[in-house]
Amino acid sequence: MAKDMTLLWGTGSPPCWRVMIALEEKNLQGYNQKLLSFEKMEHKSQQVLDINPRGQLPTFKHGDNVINESYAACFYLESQFKSQGTKLIPDGPAEQALMYQRMFEGLTFYEKLNAVIYYEWYVPEGERHESALKRNKEALVTELKLWEGYLQKLGSGSYLAGPSFTLADVVVFPTVGTVFRFGLSPERYPKLGEYHNLLKERPSVKASWPPHWLENPKGQDTLKDI
């Protein structure tokens, strides 16, 4: 089944990582994949544009079905392979409701993170302002405190929607992994740190860990004072 799948991806991209974790959790190893370079602008290559006219990664295809949006691809994989691998959508209404809520809040978390760590990438030099970056950092702090509180409420050893690993973890963990890669202090955010430590040992996460992070484990310190 996985032989009918093709994933074009970039290392360190949370959207790509989401899909890769989902594929691992559904026991769909062995899919066709190609690692592309953002630095070389390979995500704008004709190979990508033929499948994804937005010129973005991930680009994912299963047979003739193209599902490039990472959340959509994760939902699709769970829907098509329900009985295979990890069950990623819980049956209980309370846990399911919390899963959906955290999944879509995860988009805001990712957006607020990007507004800080990629500020210089997104904003042309002549349009950058310290006050804007300061506001972005304050918004990220508020967001981080929200997630810290969510995990505090659930208790130690919990996943984002309760005792089971769900799609919420599939799509939000890559953002959590990225905040720590960029120097977030686990002492300042102990519940997020605990969650990060719990999930980074999960086989699906280890199998899909960004290769350039493995090559250079140190990371960056952009968020050390956040």
XYZ file of C-alpha atoms in Angstrom:
226
model
C 0.000 0.000 0.000
C 2.778 2.442 0.932
C 4.389 1.790 -2.452
C 1.529 3.804 -3.994
C 2.497 6.819 -1.877
C 4.947 9.591 -2.661
C 6.082 12.291 -0.252
C 8.226 15.252 -1.225
C 9.471 16.890 1.948
C 11.943 19.251 3.567
C 13.896 18.622 6.751
C 12.890 20.655 9.798
C 9.511 21.600 8.343
C 6.750 20.937 10.906
C 4.098 20.415 8.183
C 6.287 17.740 6.563
C 7.049 16.184 9.925
C 3.329 15.882 10.726
C 2.729 13.734 7.669
C 5.816 11.624 8.320
C 4.736 10.902 11.905
C 1.253 9.951 10.679
C 2.725 7.583 8.084
C 4.867 5.934 10.757
C 1.956 5.614 13.186
C -0.171 3.950 10.499
C 2.637 1.472 9.705
C 3.027 2.849 6.193
C 6.800 2.697 6.011
C 8.365 2.116 2.614
C 6.582 4.936 0.804
C 8.402 6.750 -1.989
C 10.033 9.882 -0.687
C 12.371 12.607 -1.778
C 14.100 15.103 0.484
C 14.199 18.546 -1.122
C 16.174 21.632 -0.135
C 14.385 24.837 0.838
C 17.703 26.699 0.569
C 18.051 25.637 -3.067
C 14.384 26.538 -3.671
C 13.659 22.968 -4.741
C 10.128 23.316 -3.363
C 9.503 25.611 -6.336
C 10.778 23.023 -8.818
C 8.607 21.698 -11.615
C 8.490 18.309 -9.902
C 6.690 19.903 -6.953
C 4.591 22.343 -8.974
C 3.227 19.493 -11.079
C 1.610 18.063 -7.937
C 1.358 21.148 -5.756
C 0.783 24.406 -7.646
C 1.438 26.349 -4.431
C 5.057 25.220 -4.550
C 5.047 24.087 -0.936
C 6.161 21.076 1.044
C 4.914 18.582 1.951
C 3.639 17.385 -1.368
C 1.865 14.070 -0.896
C 0.247 11.680 -3.317
C -1.496 8.341 -2.752
C -2.275 6.690 -6.058
C -4.059 9.414 -7.998
C -5.106 11.257 -4.845
C -3.163 14.400 -4.024
C -3.349 15.724 -0.457
C -0.760 18.433 0.083
C -2.097 20.207 3.159
C -0.489 18.486 6.125
C -3.594 18.399 8.345
C -5.643 17.058 5.454
C -3.052 14.363 4.733
C -3.061 13.268 8.383
C -6.859 13.054 8.456
C -6.809 11.173 5.159
C -4.293 8.608 6.397
C -6.284 7.955 9.557
C -9.517 7.676 7.583
C -8.144 5.359 4.899
C -6.140 3.138 7.247
C -8.348 3.136 10.343
C -7.666 -0.461 11.288
C -3.921 -0.250 10.688
C -1.318 0.915 13.176
C -2.211 3.409 15.891
C -5.824 4.525 16.219
C -5.393 8.296 16.030
C -8.964 9.528 16.574
C -10.399 8.424 19.928
C -13.990 7.202 20.189
C -14.896 9.002 23.405
C -16.606 12.338 22.720
C -14.690 14.250 25.410
C -11.271 13.079 24.234
C -12.249 13.498 20.592
C -13.495 17.045 21.201
C -10.268 17.947 22.994
C -8.229 16.388 20.198
C -9.946 18.505 17.538
C -9.660 21.631 19.672
C -5.934 21.191 20.267
C -5.289 20.259 16.644
C -6.685 23.494 15.332
C -5.211 25.594 18.112
C -1.949 24.066 16.949
C -2.180 26.133 13.777
C -2.127 29.329 15.855
C 0.806 28.010 17.879
C 2.745 27.292 14.681
C 1.914 30.701 13.213
C 3.052 32.553 16.347
C 6.269 30.558 16.462
C 7.068 31.339 12.827
C 6.440 35.045 13.410
C 9.417 35.009 15.785
C 11.912 32.478 14.474
C 11.462 33.407 10.812
C 10.843 37.122 11.275
C 13.877 38.096 9.195
C 12.946 35.555 6.527
C 9.392 36.842 6.125
C 9.933 40.578 6.601
C 12.142 42.520 4.152
C 15.041 44.315 5.827
C 13.657 47.801 5.269
C 10.344 46.863 6.884
C 11.667 45.296 10.070
C 10.984 46.966 13.397
C 12.161 45.946 16.839
C 8.741 46.864 18.207
C 7.056 44.410 15.829
C 9.419 41.597 16.765
C 8.865 42.408 20.446
C 5.097 42.121 19.942
C 5.571 38.814 18.146
C 7.677 37.502 21.025
C 5.073 38.601 23.561
C 2.365 36.834 21.560
C 4.480 33.674 21.492
C 5.014 33.828 25.268
C 1.247 34.076 25.768
C 0.766 31.092 23.469
C 3.426 29.007 25.207
C 1.831 29.708 28.579
C -1.501 28.473 27.219
C 0.010 25.145 26.171
C 1.928 24.883 29.424
C -1.399 25.304 31.222
C -3.154 22.720 29.061
C -0.524 20.119 29.895
C -0.497 21.099 33.570
C -4.235 20.476 33.737
C -3.928 17.028 32.144
C -1.165 15.879 34.489
C 2.192 14.192 34.024
C 2.631 11.666 31.245
C -0.445 12.829 29.348
C -0.758 13.460 25.650
C -2.477 16.583 24.329
C -5.990 15.133 24.375
C -5.650 12.785 27.325
C -4.120 9.370 27.965
C -3.957 8.320 24.288
C -1.643 9.489 21.524
C -3.893 11.122 18.897
C -3.841 13.257 15.780
C -3.419 16.265 18.079
C 0.027 14.968 19.002
C 0.824 14.101 15.392
C 0.237 17.667 14.228
C 1.320 19.723 17.256
C 4.438 17.883 18.402
C 6.509 19.104 15.421
C 5.886 22.671 16.620
C 6.890 21.697 20.159
C 9.997 20.005 18.806
C 10.841 23.171 16.909
C 10.491 25.521 19.892
C 13.014 23.448 21.816
C 15.274 23.187 18.772
C 15.333 26.986 18.769
C 16.384 27.175 22.397
C 13.217 27.330 24.502
C 14.001 26.723 28.167
C 12.474 23.510 29.572
C 13.056 24.966 33.040
C 10.811 27.904 32.201
C 8.212 25.680 30.535
C 8.525 22.393 32.454
C 5.289 20.785 31.247
C 6.132 21.440 27.611
C 9.615 20.122 28.343
C 8.161 16.969 29.878
C 5.848 16.489 26.897
C 8.759 17.004 24.510
C 10.839 14.406 26.348
C 7.947 11.937 26.322
C 7.291 12.192 22.602
C 10.831 12.444 21.316
C 11.330 8.824 22.399
C 8.254 7.612 20.528
C 9.271 5.355 17.601
C 7.322 7.356 14.999
C 8.976 10.578 16.128
C 12.458 9.077 16.293
C 12.047 7.540 12.834
C 11.040 10.889 11.340
C 13.375 13.175 13.335
C 14.737 15.880 10.998
C 18.028 14.562 9.608
C 19.829 17.892 9.842
C 18.925 18.040 13.542
C 20.626 14.667 13.973
C 23.693 15.952 12.150
C 23.813 19.083 14.296
C 22.109 18.342 17.636
C 22.941 21.720 19.180
C 20.216 23.789 17.551
C 19.818 27.544 17.953
C 19.245 29.967 20.806
C 16.640 32.272 19.246
C 14.091 31.466 21.971
C 16.410 31.142 24.971
C 15.060 34.309 26.605
C 11.397 33.723 25.727
